[in-house]
Coordinates of C-alpha atoms in Angstrom, one line a residue:
M1 CA 0.3 0.2 0.1
S2 CA 1.3 3.7 -0.8
D3 CA 1.6 6.5 1.9
W4 CA -1.1 9.0 2.8
N5 CA 0.2 12.2 2.7
T6 CA -1.3 15.7 4.1
L7 CA -0.3 19.5 4.5
H8 CA -1.5 21.4 7.6
F9 CA -1.2 24.8 8.8
F10 CA 2.2 25.3 11.2
D11 CA 3.2 28.0 13.9
D12 CA 6.5 27.5 13.1
K13 CA 7.9 30.2 15.7
T14 CA 6.4 28.8 18.2
F15 CA 7.7 25.3 17.6
Y16 CA 11.1 27.2 17.4
A17 CA 10.5 29.0 20.1
K18 CA 8.7 26.3 22.9
V19 CA 8.9 22.7 21.3
V20 CA 12.6 23.0 20.4
P21 CA 13.6 24.4 23.2
D22 CA 11.8 21.9 25.2
L23 CA 13.4 19.1 23.3
L24 CA 16.8 20.4 23.8
G25 CA 16.2 21.1 27.5
E26 CA 14.1 19.3 30.5
G27 CA 11.5 18.3 28.2
E28 CA 8.7 19.0 30.5
L29 CA 6.2 19.0 27.3
L30 CA 7.6 15.7 26.0
K31 CA 7.0 14.4 29.4
K32 CA 3.7 15.8 29.9
H33 CA 2.4 14.0 26.1
F34 CA 4.8 11.2 26.2
E35 CA 2.7 10.0 29.3
S36 CA -0.7 11.3 28.7
K37 CA -3.3 9.1 27.6
L38 CA -2.9 9.9 23.8
G39 CA 0.7 9.7 24.1
N40 CA -0.1 5.7 25.5
N41 CA -2.2 5.8 22.6
I42 CA 0.1 6.8 19.7
L43 CA 3.3 4.9 21.1
W44 CA 1.1 2.0 21.9
D45 CA 2.5 1.9 25.0
N46 CA 4.3 4.6 27.3
R47 CA 5.9 2.5 29.9
N48 CA 9.6 3.0 31.2
S49 CA 8.5 6.8 30.3
K50 CA 11.7 8.1 32.1
E51 CA 14.2 6.1 30.2
R52 CA 12.8 6.6 26.9
I53 CA 12.2 10.6 27.5
D54 CA 16.0 10.8 28.6
A55 CA 17.1 8.9 25.4
I56 CA 15.0 11.0 23.5
L57 CA 16.4 14.5 25.1
K58 CA 19.9 13.1 24.5
F59 CA 19.4 11.9 20.6
C60 CA 17.4 15.4 20.2
H61 CA 20.9 17.3 21.0
F62 CA 22.6 16.1 17.7
F63 CA 20.2 17.4 15.5
D64 CA 21.0 20.9 13.4
K65 CA 19.3 24.3 14.2
D66 CA 16.7 23.8 11.9
F67 CA 16.1 20.6 14.0
K68 CA 15.6 18.7 10.5
V69 CA 18.8 16.7 10.1
H70 CA 20.9 14.6 12.8
Q71 CA 24.3 15.6 12.7
D72 CA 26.2 12.1 13.2
L73 CA 23.6 10.7 10.7
Y74 CA 24.3 13.2 8.1
A75 CA 27.9 13.2 8.7
L76 CA 27.9 9.0 7.9
I77 CA 26.3 9.6 5.1
S78 CA 28.1 12.4 3.3
R79 CA 31.4 11.5 3.8
E80 CA 33.6 11.4 1.1
K81 CA 35.3 8.3 -0.6
K82 CA 38.4 7.5 0.7
P83 CA 41.5 7.4 -1.1
G84 CA 42.0 4.2 -2.9
E85 CA 38.4 3.2 -2.3
Q86 CA 36.3 2.2 -5.2
Y87 CA 32.8 4.1 -5.8
L88 CA 30.7 1.0 -5.0
E89 CA 32.7 0.2 -1.9
A90 CA 32.5 3.5 -0.8
L91 CA 28.3 3.4 -1.3
H92 CA 28.1 -0.1 0.2
A93 CA 30.1 1.2 3.2
I94 CA 28.5 4.5 3.5
R95 CA 25.1 2.3 3.3
K96 CA 25.8 -0.1 5.6
D97 CA 27.0 2.8 8.2
E98 CA 23.5 4.2 7.9
K99 CA 21.5 0.7 8.3
E100 CA 23.8 0.4 11.7
F101 CA 23.0 3.9 13.4
K102 CA 19.1 3.3 12.7
K103 CA 19.6 0.0 14.1
Q104 CA 21.3 1.0 17.1
N105 CA 19.2 4.2 17.8
S106 CA 15.8 2.3 16.4
Q107 CA 13.7 2.3 19.7
V108 CA 14.7 6.4 20.4
I109 CA 14.1 7.0 16.5
D110 CA 10.6 5.1 16.9
D111 CA 9.6 6.8 19.9
L112 CA 10.4 10.6 18.6
T113 CA 9.0 9.4 15.5
E114 CA 5.9 8.6 17.4
I115 CA 5.8 11.3 19.4
L116 CA 6.8 14.7 17.8
P117 CA 3.1 14.9 15.7
L118 CA 1.7 14.8 19.2
L119 CA 4.0 17.8 20.2
I120 CA 3.4 19.4 17.4
F121 CA -0.5 19.0 16.4
S122 CA -1.1 19.9 20.3
E123 CA 1.2 22.9 20.9
C124 CA 1.9 24.8 17.4
A125 CA 0.1 23.1 14.1
S126 CA -3.7 22.5 13.2
F127 CA -4.4 19.3 12.0
N128 CA -8.1 20.2 10.7
P129 CA -8.4 21.9 7.9
H130 CA -5.9 20.3 6.0
L131 CA -4.8 19.7 2.5
I132 CA -5.0 16.2 0.9
L133 CA -1.5 15.7 -0.4
G134 CA -2.7 11.9 -1.1
R135 CA -0.2 9.1 -2.6
N136 CA 0.7 10.8 -5.3
I137 CA -1.6 13.8 -5.9
F138 CA 0.6 16.7 -5.1
R139 CA 3.2 15.7 -7.0
S140 CA 0.9 14.8 -10.3
R141 CA -0.8 18.3 -9.7
V142 CA 1.5 21.2 -8.9
N143 CA 4.7 21.9 -10.6
A144 CA 7.2 24.6 -10.5
R145 CA 9.8 26.2 -12.9
P146 CA 13.1 24.4 -12.3
K147 CA 15.6 26.0 -10.4
S148 CA 13.1 28.5 -9.4
A149 CA 12.6 29.4 -5.6
A150 CA 9.3 28.2 -5.4
A151 CA 11.0 25.0 -6.8
E152 CA 13.1 24.5 -4.2
I153 CA 10.4 25.5 -1.6
I154 CA 7.6 22.8 -2.9
T155 CA 9.9 20.3 -2.9
R156 CA 10.2 20.6 1.3
I157 CA 6.7 19.6 1.3
T158 CA 6.8 15.9 0.0
D159 CA 10.6 15.5 0.6
Q160 CA 13.0 15.3 3.4
E161 CA 16.2 16.7 4.6
Y162 CA 19.2 14.8 3.7
G163 CA 20.4 13.2 6.9
S164 CA 17.0 13.3 8.4
V165 CA 16.1 10.3 10.7
F166 CA 12.4 9.7 10.5
P167 CA 10.9 7.4 8.3
Y168 CA 9.5 8.4 5.0
N169 CA 6.1 6.2 5.4
S170 CA 5.4 7.5 9.1
G171 CA 5.0 10.7 11.1
I172 CA 6.1 14.1 10.2
V173 CA 7.7 14.6 6.9
N174 CA 9.0 18.4 6.6
W175 CA 7.7 21.5 7.5
V176 CA 8.2 25.2 5.4
T177 CA 8.1 27.9 7.6
N178 CA 6.1 31.1 7.2
D179 CA 8.9 33.2 5.9
D180 CA 9.9 30.7 3.0
L181 CA 6.5 30.6 2.3
Q182 CA 6.5 34.8 1.7
L183 CA 9.5 33.7 -0.8
L184 CA 7.1 31.0 -2.5
W185 CA 4.5 33.5 -2.5
M186 CA 6.9 36.1 -4.2
D187 CA 7.5 33.6 -6.9
K188 CA 4.2 32.0 -7.2
E189 CA 4.4 32.6 -11.1
S190 CA 6.8 30.3 -11.4
L191 CA 4.1 27.6 -9.7
F192 CA 1.6 25.8 -12.3
S193 CA -0.3 23.3 -12.9
T194 CA 0.5 20.2 -14.7
D195 CA -2.5 20.4 -16.8
A196 CA -6.1 21.3 -17.3
D197 CA -7.2 18.5 -15.0
S198 CA -5.0 19.7 -11.9
E199 CA -6.2 23.2 -12.3
G200 CA -8.9 22.9 -9.4
Y201 CA -6.4 21.2 -7.2
F202 CA -4.0 24.0 -7.6
Q203 CA -5.7 26.9 -7.2
E204 CA -6.5 25.1 -3.6
F205 CA -3.2 24.4 -3.2
L206 CA -2.4 28.2 -3.3
K207 CA -5.6 29.3 -1.3
F208 CA -4.2 26.8 1.2
I209 CA -0.9 28.7 0.9
E210 CA -2.2 32.1 1.1
I211 CA -4.7 31.5 4.1
A212 CA -1.5 30.4 5.9
I213 CA 0.6 33.8 5.2
E214 CA -2.5 35.3 6.2
N215 CA -2.2 34.1 9.5
N216 CA 1.4 34.1 10.0
L217 CA 1.9 30.3 9.9
G218 CA 3.8 28.0 7.9
V219 CA 2.8 24.2 6.8
V220 CA 3.9 21.0 8.0
S221 CA 3.5 17.7 6.3
G222 CA 2.6 13.9 7.2
S223 CA 2.7 10.8 5.9
N224 CA 0.4 7.7 7.2
M225 CA -0.2 9.8 10.5
K226 CA -2.6 8.2 13.3
E227 CA -5.1 10.7 12.3
S228 CA -7.8 9.5 14.6
I229 CA -5.8 10.2 17.7
L230 CA -4.3 13.3 16.1
N231 CA -8.1 14.7 15.5
S232 CA -9.2 13.9 19.0
I233 CA -6.3 16.2 21.1
E234 CA -8.7 18.4 23.4
K235 CA -8.2 22.2 23.2
P236 CA -5.1 22.6 20.5
I237 CA -3.5 25.5 20.8
L238 CA -3.6 26.5 17.2
A239 CA -7.4 26.3 15.6
I240 CA -7.9 27.3 12.1
N241 CA -11.5 27.8 11.5
L242 CA -12.8 27.7 7.5
D243 CA -16.3 27.6 6.4
L244 CA -14.9 24.7 3.6
E245 CA -18.5 24.7 2.0
A246 CA -18.9 28.3 1.7
L247 CA -15.0 28.1 0.1
A248 CA -16.1 25.8 -2.3
L249 CA -13.5 23.6 -1.3
S250 CA -13.0 20.0 -1.8
C251 CA -9.1 19.4 -1.3
I252 CA -8.9 21.3 1.7
I253 CA -10.8 19.0 4.3
N254 CA -11.4 18.1 7.6
Y255 CA -10.8 14.7 8.9
K256 CA -14.2 13.4 10.7

């Protein structure tokens, strides 16, 4: 089965001012959500919470300033070929090192992958409404002029940064800040729908971005997230209410 992807409104300023410092600090927010009823549900089991939370906090200290790339993993997969080393040998060694890194850190990666969406959608993102990215809908309907600023920015919606530890098919994929959305909007003439049948979806994507900018927000994408759990968060801090029917939107939806 292919992956199911969605795009949501995201307060990147709160994320970097509140959530990231918590993950780099004492982890009070992390502990609150990890040990909550929803935390138990999204993790399947939140026993041994102190040990697992401590492991997450230690692991997070190796992320880059944007909190997207684990610097130890990046160093492994971006190393240059050693003198005398054949290209295929180097590639095999790099892949082996990457696999071993993820194996050694599998528990903490799994825990962070599961708990981060709960942290984000409780503290700084709105699960509803969201834009359907689908299994390949976004890629097949929205395009941009090659090497343009818009092309670089929309790639972040569906692709992870080089050195990301998060699985491609689970949890948070990536986020785009409000500053970058404003750059995207300045270069929106570089964006276009792939064909006439894609025009409706393309216009709804532009509308979604426009609403984000108007509310001083960025966007965050996710893949195969536990929708029913995230949708049941009580009193999320960020709430965006749109009359989807009045706006005649069909690709921007509320999860029910």
